[in-house]
Each structure stands twice: as C-alpha cells, then as structure tokens.
C-alpha cells in the first residue's frame, strides 16, 4: 500500500488575489504622491510652509557621551553645558541621538556640526541634523518624549 497521493490540492485563490490587489493599491498610492496627483500633507516642512508656520525658538546643540555612560548636552553657540542625562535615564534622548549619530557614522561624518532644535508657533517641535538632512518630528513620539527635548530650549546654560 502506497502512502503517496497523486491528487493535486490547489491553493485557495481568494487570499492570493487579495494580496496582489493590496500590493497594487499600495504601489498606486505611492505613485500618485510621487507624480503629484495626491498632496504631500504628511511632509512637515511642506505643511509648515503652506500654513505659514513660523519658528518661535531654536537652539543649536551638541551631544556627547560621558565616560560613565551619561550624555552631556551643550549649547553649540556658547559651549556651556545645558544638562547632563545621567546613566540609566533619558532613554528617549539617548535612543534618538544614537540613531542620528549612527546615520552620521554611516555617511562618514564627524560630530562637529550641531543639531538644531526648533519650536514652531503651531506647537510643533523638530530636531534636525543639518549634516545629514535627517529630521525628527518630536511630537510624533508622545508628550513625555517631546518634553524631554523641549526642556533643552528652556533650560539656561549652566
């Protein structure tokens, strides 16, 4: 007696068709934005320009890892330390800055160019890296994470 079956069991076609349609829809939507058929409302810089949003405050910052695992934040204009993020704290600042530093490393850039932190009149808060063109809209990460960076605008240099 043979355990081998010669009959063919076809795959259900409905899920396959649904996947193909979903992929086609995704490509069509992406292409429609690229071709200008759909507005790029999700691009913060373009939205700010269209709305006439103005900068309220900004600060250039340097971040440096301390020997003990802390992170030191300096005002790039004065060189004064603004704040020190102690080891084991400031997880959002640490992860954000490490990610941006990693992009610089990949591109072979040094840490000389300061990062820019900008508060907009619509309440938005942006961290940008002029060296790489990378930008982080900090409001997207929740109010507590936004506040971790917002304090760097308000805090006087030590």
PDB file of N, CA and C in Angstrom, residues 24-95:
ATOM      1  N   UNK A  24      -0.918  46.098  -5.312  1.00  0.00           N
ATOM      2  CA  UNK A  24      -1.170  47.027  -6.422  1.00  0.00           C
ATOM      3  C   UNK A  24      -1.702  48.361  -5.908  1.00  0.00           C
ATOM      4  N   UNK A  25      -2.599  48.323  -4.937  1.00  0.00           N
ATOM      5  CA  UNK A  25      -3.144  49.550  -4.347  1.00  0.00           C
ATOM      6  C   UNK A  25      -2.040  50.351  -3.658  1.00  0.00           C
ATOM      7  N   UNK A  26      -1.172  49.672  -2.928  1.00  0.00           N
ATOM      8  CA  UNK A  26      -0.059  50.356  -2.250  1.00  0.00           C
ATOM      9  C   UNK A  26       0.850  51.044  -3.254  1.00  0.00           C
ATOM     10  N   UNK A  27       1.188  50.356  -4.321  1.00  0.00           N
ATOM     11  CA  UNK A  27       2.032  50.942  -5.362  1.00  0.00           C
ATOM     12  C   UNK A  27       1.341  52.120  -6.041  1.00  0.00           C
ATOM     13  N   UNK A  28       0.045  51.991  -6.288  1.00  0.00           N
ATOM     14  CA  UNK A  28      -0.700  53.075  -6.938  1.00  0.00           C
ATOM     15  C   UNK A  28      -0.746  54.315  -6.044  1.00  0.00           C
ATOM     16  N   UNK A  29      -0.952  54.133  -4.743  1.00  0.00           N
ATOM     17  CA  UNK A  29      -0.983  55.275  -3.828  1.00  0.00           C
ATOM     18  C   UNK A  29       0.378  55.945  -3.729  1.00  0.00           C
ATOM     19  N   UNK A  30       1.425  55.155  -3.636  1.00  0.00           N
ATOM     20  CA  UNK A  30       2.782  55.724  -3.574  1.00  0.00           C
ATOM     21  C   UNK A  30       3.101  56.479  -4.860  1.00  0.00           C
ATOM     22  N   UNK A  31       2.741  55.925  -5.984  1.00  0.00           N
ATOM     23  CA  UNK A  31       2.996  56.578  -7.265  1.00  0.00           C
ATOM     24  C   UNK A  31       2.189  57.857  -7.403  1.00  0.00           C
ATOM     25  N   UNK A  32       0.962  57.866  -6.902  1.00  0.00           N
ATOM     26  CA  UNK A  32       0.131  59.064  -7.025  1.00  0.00           C
ATOM     27  C   UNK A  32       0.718  60.242  -6.249  1.00  0.00           C
ATOM     28  N   UNK A  33       1.375  59.978  -5.126  1.00  0.00           N
ATOM     29  CA  UNK A  33       2.042  61.044  -4.376  1.00  0.00           C
ATOM     30  C   UNK A  33       3.291  61.494  -5.129  1.00  0.00           C
ATOM     31  N   UNK A  34       4.055  60.542  -5.617  1.00  0.00           N
ATOM     32  CA  UNK A  34       5.284  60.878  -6.353  1.00  0.00           C
ATOM     33  C   UNK A  34       4.987  61.674  -7.618  1.00  0.00           C
ATOM     34  N   UNK A  35       3.878  61.376  -8.266  1.00  0.00           N
ATOM     35  CA  UNK A  35       3.521  62.067  -9.502  1.00  0.00           C
ATOM     36  C   UNK A  35       2.762  63.375  -9.257  1.00  0.00           C
ATOM     37  N   UNK A  36       2.478  63.672  -7.992  1.00  0.00           N
ATOM     38  CA  UNK A  36       1.805  64.927  -7.673  1.00  0.00           C
ATOM     39  C   UNK A  36       0.295  64.863  -7.775  1.00  0.00           C
ATOM     40  N   UNK A  37      -0.268  63.678  -7.913  1.00  0.00           N
ATOM     41  CA  UNK A  37      -1.722  63.545  -8.003  1.00  0.00           C
ATOM     42  C   UNK A  37      -2.385  63.683  -6.637  1.00  0.00           C
ATOM     43  N   UNK A  38      -1.640  63.378  -5.591  1.00  0.00           N
ATOM     44  CA  UNK A  38      -2.121  63.491  -4.215  1.00  0.00           C
ATOM     45  C   UNK A  38      -1.153  64.410  -3.471  1.00  0.00           C
ATOM     46  N   UNK A  39      -1.688  65.327  -2.677  1.00  0.00           N
ATOM     47  CA  UNK A  39      -0.855  66.288  -1.946  1.00  0.00           C
ATOM     48  C   UNK A  39       0.008  65.577  -0.916  1.00  0.00           C
ATOM     49  N   UNK A  40       1.181  66.138  -0.660  1.00  0.00           N
ATOM     50  CA  UNK A  40       2.116  65.568   0.315  1.00  0.00           C
ATOM     51  C   UNK A  40       1.888  66.179   1.691  1.00  0.00           C
ATOM     52  N   UNK A  41       0.713  66.030   2.248  1.00  0.00           N
ATOM     53  CA  UNK A  41       0.388  66.619   3.546  1.00  0.00           C
ATOM     54  C   UNK A  41       1.195  66.020   4.683  1.00  0.00           C
ATOM     55  N   UNK A  42       1.747  64.850   4.466  1.00  0.00           N
ATOM     56  CA  UNK A  42       2.496  64.190   5.527  1.00  0.00           C
ATOM     57  C   UNK A  42       3.935  64.684   5.625  1.00  0.00           C
ATOM     58  N   UNK A  43       4.330  65.627   4.779  1.00  0.00           N
ATOM     59  CA  UNK A  43       5.678  66.165   4.828  1.00  0.00           C
ATOM     60  C   UNK A  43       5.631  67.432   5.675  1.00  0.00           C
ATOM     61  N   UNK A  44       6.149  67.371   6.904  1.00  0.00           N
ATOM     62  CA  UNK A  44       6.010  68.504   7.823  1.00  0.00           C
ATOM     63  C   UNK A  44       6.551  69.822   7.282  1.00  0.00           C
ATOM     64  N   UNK A  45       7.692  69.793   6.595  1.00  0.00           N
ATOM     65  CA  UNK A  45       8.253  71.036   6.076  1.00  0.00           C
ATOM     66  C   UNK A  45       7.295  71.689   5.090  1.00  0.00           C
ATOM     67  N   UNK A  46       6.722  70.886   4.189  1.00  0.00           N
ATOM     68  CA  UNK A  46       5.786  71.414   3.198  1.00  0.00           C
ATOM     69  C   UNK A  46       4.514  71.931   3.868  1.00  0.00           C
ATOM     70  N   UNK A  47       4.027  71.203   4.863  1.00  0.00           N
ATOM     71  CA  UNK A  47       2.827  71.638   5.588  1.00  0.00           C
ATOM     72  C   UNK A  47       3.069  72.950   6.314  1.00  0.00           C
ATOM     73  N   UNK A  48       4.256  73.112   6.901  1.00  0.00           N
ATOM     74  CA  UNK A  48       4.576  74.359   7.610  1.00  0.00           C
ATOM     75  C   UNK A  48       4.630  75.542   6.656  1.00  0.00           C
ATOM     76  N   UNK A  49       5.244  75.334   5.502  1.00  0.00           N
ATOM     77  CA  UNK A  49       5.331  76.409   4.511  1.00  0.00           C
ATOM     78  C   UNK A  49       3.935  76.803   4.039  1.00  0.00           C
ATOM     79  N   UNK A  50       3.119  75.796   3.725  1.00  0.00           N
ATOM     80  CA  UNK A  50       1.759  76.067   3.242  1.00  0.00           C
ATOM     81  C   UNK A  50       0.923  76.786   4.293  1.00  0.00           C
ATOM     82  N   UNK A  51       1.121  76.458   5.566  1.00  0.00           N
ATOM     83  CA  UNK A  51       0.340  77.069   6.647  1.00  0.00           C
ATOM     84  C   UNK A  51       0.952  78.377   7.141  1.00  0.00           C
ATOM     85  N   UNK A  52       2.140  78.703   6.670  1.00  0.00           N
ATOM     86  CA  UNK A  52       2.804  79.920   7.131  1.00  0.00           C
ATOM     87  C   UNK A  52       3.315  79.815   8.560  1.00  0.00           C
ATOM     88  N   UNK A  53       3.632  78.601   8.993  1.00  0.00           N
ATOM     89  CA  UNK A  53       4.119  78.368  10.355  1.00  0.00           C
ATOM     90  C   UNK A  53       5.479  79.034  10.540  1.00  0.00           C
ATOM     91  N   UNK A  54       5.646  79.678  11.684  1.00  0.00           N
ATOM     92  CA  UNK A  54       6.879  80.404  11.968  1.00  0.00           C
ATOM     93  C   UNK A  54       7.624  79.779  13.140  1.00  0.00           C
ATOM     94  N   UNK A  55       8.939  79.961  13.133  1.00  0.00           N
ATOM     95  CA  UNK A  55       9.769  79.489  14.229  1.00  0.00           C
ATOM     96  C   UNK A  55       9.573  80.418  15.435  1.00  0.00           C
ATOM     97  N   UNK A  56       9.408  79.821  16.612  1.00  0.00           N
ATOM     98  CA  UNK A  56       9.271  80.587  17.851  1.00  0.00           C
ATOM     99  C   UNK A  56      10.611  80.637  18.581  1.00  0.00           C
ATOM    100  N   UNK A  57      11.293  79.501  18.626  1.00  0.00           N
ATOM    101  CA  UNK A  57      12.581  79.411  19.318  1.00  0.00           C
ATOM    102  C   UNK A  57      13.401  78.304  18.681  1.00  0.00           C
ATOM    103  N   UNK A  58      14.719  78.450  18.783  1.00  0.00           N
ATOM    104  CA  UNK A  58      15.593  77.393  18.293  1.00  0.00           C
ATOM    105  C   UNK A  58      16.890  77.419  19.087  1.00  0.00           C
ATOM    106  N   UNK A  59      17.572  76.300  19.038  1.00  0.00           N
ATOM    107  CA  UNK A  59      18.850  76.200  19.726  1.00  0.00           C
ATOM    108  C   UNK A  59      19.694  75.156  19.016  1.00  0.00           C
ATOM    109  N   UNK A  60      20.971  75.460  18.866  1.00  0.00           N
ATOM    110  CA  UNK A  60      21.923  74.501  18.301  1.00  0.00           C
ATOM    111  C   UNK A  60      22.563  73.741  19.454  1.00  0.00           C
ATOM    112  N   UNK A  61      22.614  72.419  19.318  1.00  0.00           N
ATOM    113  CA  UNK A  61      23.047  71.561  20.416  1.00  0.00           C
ATOM    114  C   UNK A  61      24.119  70.571  19.988  1.00  0.00           C
ATOM    115  N   UNK A  62      25.042  70.324  20.910  1.00  0.00           N
ATOM    116  CA  UNK A  62      25.996  69.228  20.776  1.00  0.00           C
ATOM    117  C   UNK A  62      25.668  68.209  21.865  1.00  0.00           C
ATOM    118  N   UNK A  63      25.755  66.941  21.513  1.00  0.00           N
ATOM    119  CA  UNK A  63      25.538  65.849  22.459  1.00  0.00           C
ATOM    120  C   UNK A  63      26.835  65.054  22.534  1.00  0.00           C
ATOM    121  N   UNK A  64      27.221  64.687  23.750  1.00  0.00           N
ATOM    122  CA  UNK A  64      28.456  63.933  23.919  1.00  0.00           C
ATOM    123  C   UNK A  64      28.245  62.835  24.957  1.00  0.00           C
ATOM    124  N   UNK A  65      28.716  61.640  24.647  1.00  0.00           N
ATOM    125  CA  UNK A  65      28.672  60.539  25.603  1.00  0.00           C
ATOM    126  C   UNK A  65      29.745  60.771  26.654  1.00  0.00           C
ATOM    127  N   UNK A  66      29.364  60.658  27.917  1.00  0.00           N
ATOM    128  CA  UNK A  66      30.318  60.792  29.015  1.00  0.00           C
ATOM    129  C   UNK A  66      30.923  59.428  29.321  1.00  0.00           C
ATOM    130  N   UNK A  67      32.065  59.422  29.954  1.00  0.00           N
ATOM    131  CA  UNK A  67      32.777  58.180  30.274  1.00  0.00           C
ATOM    132  C   UNK A  67      31.950  57.249  31.166  1.00  0.00           C
ATOM    133  N   UNK A  68      31.114  57.822  32.031  1.00  0.00           N
ATOM    134  CA  UNK A  68      30.325  56.998  32.956  1.00  0.00           C
ATOM    135  C   UNK A  68      28.994  56.535  32.378  1.00  0.00           C
ATOM    136  N   UNK A  69      28.747  56.804  31.088  1.00  0.00           N
ATOM    137  CA  UNK A  69      27.504  56.376  30.460  1.00  0.00           C
ATOM    138  C   UNK A  69      26.458  57.473  30.389  1.00  0.00           C
ATOM    139  N   UNK A  70      26.732  58.622  30.960  1.00  0.00           N
ATOM    140  CA  UNK A  70      25.813  59.748  30.861  1.00  0.00           C
ATOM    141  C   UNK A  70      25.901  60.393  29.485  1.00  0.00           C
ATOM    142  N   UNK A  71      24.987  61.313  29.235  1.00  0.00           N
ATOM    143  CA  UNK A  71      25.002  62.083  27.993  1.00  0.00           C
ATOM    144  C   UNK A  71      25.028  63.550  28.377  1.00  0.00           C
ATOM    145  N   UNK A  72      26.005  64.273  27.860  1.00  0.00           N
ATOM    146  CA  UNK A  72      26.130  65.697  28.142  1.00  0.00           C
ATOM    147  C   UNK A  72      25.597  66.475  26.946  1.00  0.00           C
ATOM    148  N   UNK A  73      24.772  67.489  27.235  1.00  0.00           N
ATOM    149  CA  UNK A  73      24.172  68.305  26.189  1.00  0.00           C
ATOM    150  C   UNK A  73      24.700  69.722  26.342  1.00  0.00           C
ATOM    151  N   UNK A  74      25.253  70.249  25.247  1.00  0.00           N
ATOM    152  CA  UNK A  74      25.880  71.570  25.265  1.00  0.00           C
ATOM    153  C   UNK A  74      25.198  72.517  24.294  1.00  0.00           C
ATOM    154  N   UNK A  75      25.165  73.791  24.660  1.00  0.00           N
ATOM    155  CA  UNK A  75      24.716  74.844  23.755  1.00  0.00           C
ATOM    156  C   UNK A  75      25.860  75.062  22.762  1.00  0.00           C
ATOM    157  N   UNK A  76      25.596  74.866  21.476  1.00  0.00           N
ATOM    158  CA  UNK A  76      26.664  74.966  20.473  1.00  0.00           C
ATOM    159  C   UNK A  76      27.187  76.389  20.337  1.00  0.00           C
ATOM    160  N   UNK A  77      26.342  77.381  20.619  1.00  0.00           N
ATOM    161  CA  UNK A  77      26.765  78.773  20.470  1.00  0.00           C
ATOM    162  C   UNK A  77      27.729  79.207  21.571  1.00  0.00           C
ATOM    163  N   UNK A  78      27.490  78.734  22.799  1.00  0.00           N
ATOM    164  CA  UNK A  78      28.305  79.182  23.936  1.00  0.00           C
ATOM    165  C   UNK A  78      29.284  78.127  24.426  1.00  0.00           C
ATOM    166  N   UNK A  79      29.017  76.863  24.106  1.00  0.00           N
ATOM    167  CA  UNK A  79      29.852  75.772  24.603  1.00  0.00           C
ATOM    168  C   UNK A  79      29.506  75.357  26.017  1.00  0.00           C
ATOM    169  N   UNK A  80      28.528  76.033  26.620  1.00  0.00           N
ATOM    170  CA  UNK A  80      28.140  75.728  28.000  1.00  0.00           C
ATOM    171  C   UNK A  80      27.268  74.476  28.068  1.00  0.00           C
ATOM    172  N   UNK A  81      27.471  73.701  29.122  1.00  0.00           N
ATOM    173  CA  UNK A  81      26.645  72.510  29.326  1.00  0.00           C
ATOM    174  C   UNK A  81      25.238  72.955  29.723  1.00  0.00           C
ATOM    175  N   UNK A  82      24.238  72.403  29.050  1.00  0.00           N
ATOM    176  CA  UNK A  82      22.840  72.713  29.348  1.00  0.00           C
ATOM    177  C   UNK A  82      22.305  71.738  30.377  1.00  0.00           C
ATOM    178  N   UNK A  83      22.568  70.478  30.124  1.00  0.00           N
ATOM    179  CA  UNK A  83      22.055  69.436  31.012  1.00  0.00           C
ATOM    180  C   UNK A  83      22.921  68.190  30.850  1.00  0.00           C
ATOM    181  N   UNK A  84      22.880  67.386  31.868  1.00  0.00           N
ATOM    182  CA  UNK A  84      23.549  66.086  31.832  1.00  0.00           C
ATOM    183  C   UNK A  84      22.481  65.035  32.072  1.00  0.00           C
ATOM    184  N   UNK A  85      22.375  64.105  31.158  1.00  0.00           N
ATOM    185  CA  UNK A  85      21.427  62.999  31.292  1.00  0.00           C
ATOM    186  C   UNK A  85      22.196  61.873  31.974  1.00  0.00           C
ATOM    187  N   UNK A  86      21.792  61.575  33.188  1.00  0.00           N
ATOM    188  CA  UNK A  86      22.505  60.578  33.991  1.00  0.00           C
ATOM    189  C   UNK A  86      22.343  59.173  33.425  1.00  0.00           C
ATOM    190  N   UNK A  87      23.319  58.301  33.681  1.00  0.00           N
ATOM    191  CA  UNK A  87      23.222  56.912  33.214  1.00  0.00           C
ATOM    192  C   UNK A  87      21.916  56.269  33.695  1.00  0.00           C
ATOM    193  N   UNK A  88      21.282  55.529  32.819  1.00  0.00           N
ATOM    194  CA  UNK A  88      20.048  54.834  33.175  1.00  0.00           C
ATOM    195  C   UNK A  88      18.803  55.699  33.071  1.00  0.00           C
ATOM    196  N   UNK A  89      18.937  56.958  32.670  1.00  0.00           N
ATOM    197  CA  UNK A  89      17.786  57.844  32.499  1.00  0.00           C
ATOM    198  C   UNK A  89      17.791  58.390  31.078  1.00  0.00           C
ATOM    199  N   UNK A  90      16.731  59.110  30.722  1.00  0.00           N
ATOM    200  CA  UNK A  90      16.690  59.784  29.427  1.00  0.00           C
ATOM    201  C   UNK A  90      16.730  58.860  28.232  1.00  0.00           C
ATOM    202  N   UNK A  91      15.993  57.771  28.321  1.00  0.00           N
ATOM    203  CA  UNK A  91      16.021  56.769  27.253  1.00  0.00           C
ATOM    204  C   UNK A  91      15.662  57.311  25.877  1.00  0.00           C
ATOM    205  N   UNK A  92      14.687  58.225  25.815  1.00  0.00           N
ATOM    206  CA  UNK A  92      14.280  58.748  24.513  1.00  0.00           C
ATOM    207  C   UNK A  92      15.371  59.631  23.910  1.00  0.00           C
ATOM    208  N   UNK A  93      15.971  60.470  24.730  1.00  0.00           N
ATOM    209  CA  UNK A  93      17.066  61.308  24.227  1.00  0.00           C
ATOM    210  C   UNK A  93      18.215  60.415  23.754  1.00  0.00           C
ATOM    211  N   UNK A  94      18.564  59.418  24.558  1.00  0.00           N
ATOM    212  CA  UNK A  94      19.657  58.513  24.200  1.00  0.00           C
ATOM    213  C   UNK A  94      19.397  57.801  22.871  1.00  0.00           C
ATOM    214  N   UNK A  95      18.228  57.211  22.743  1.00  0.00           N
ATOM    215  CA  UNK A  95      17.955  56.431  21.533  1.00  0.00           C
ATOM    216  C   UNK A  95      17.842  57.328  20.306  1.00  0.00           C
TER     217      UNK A  95
END
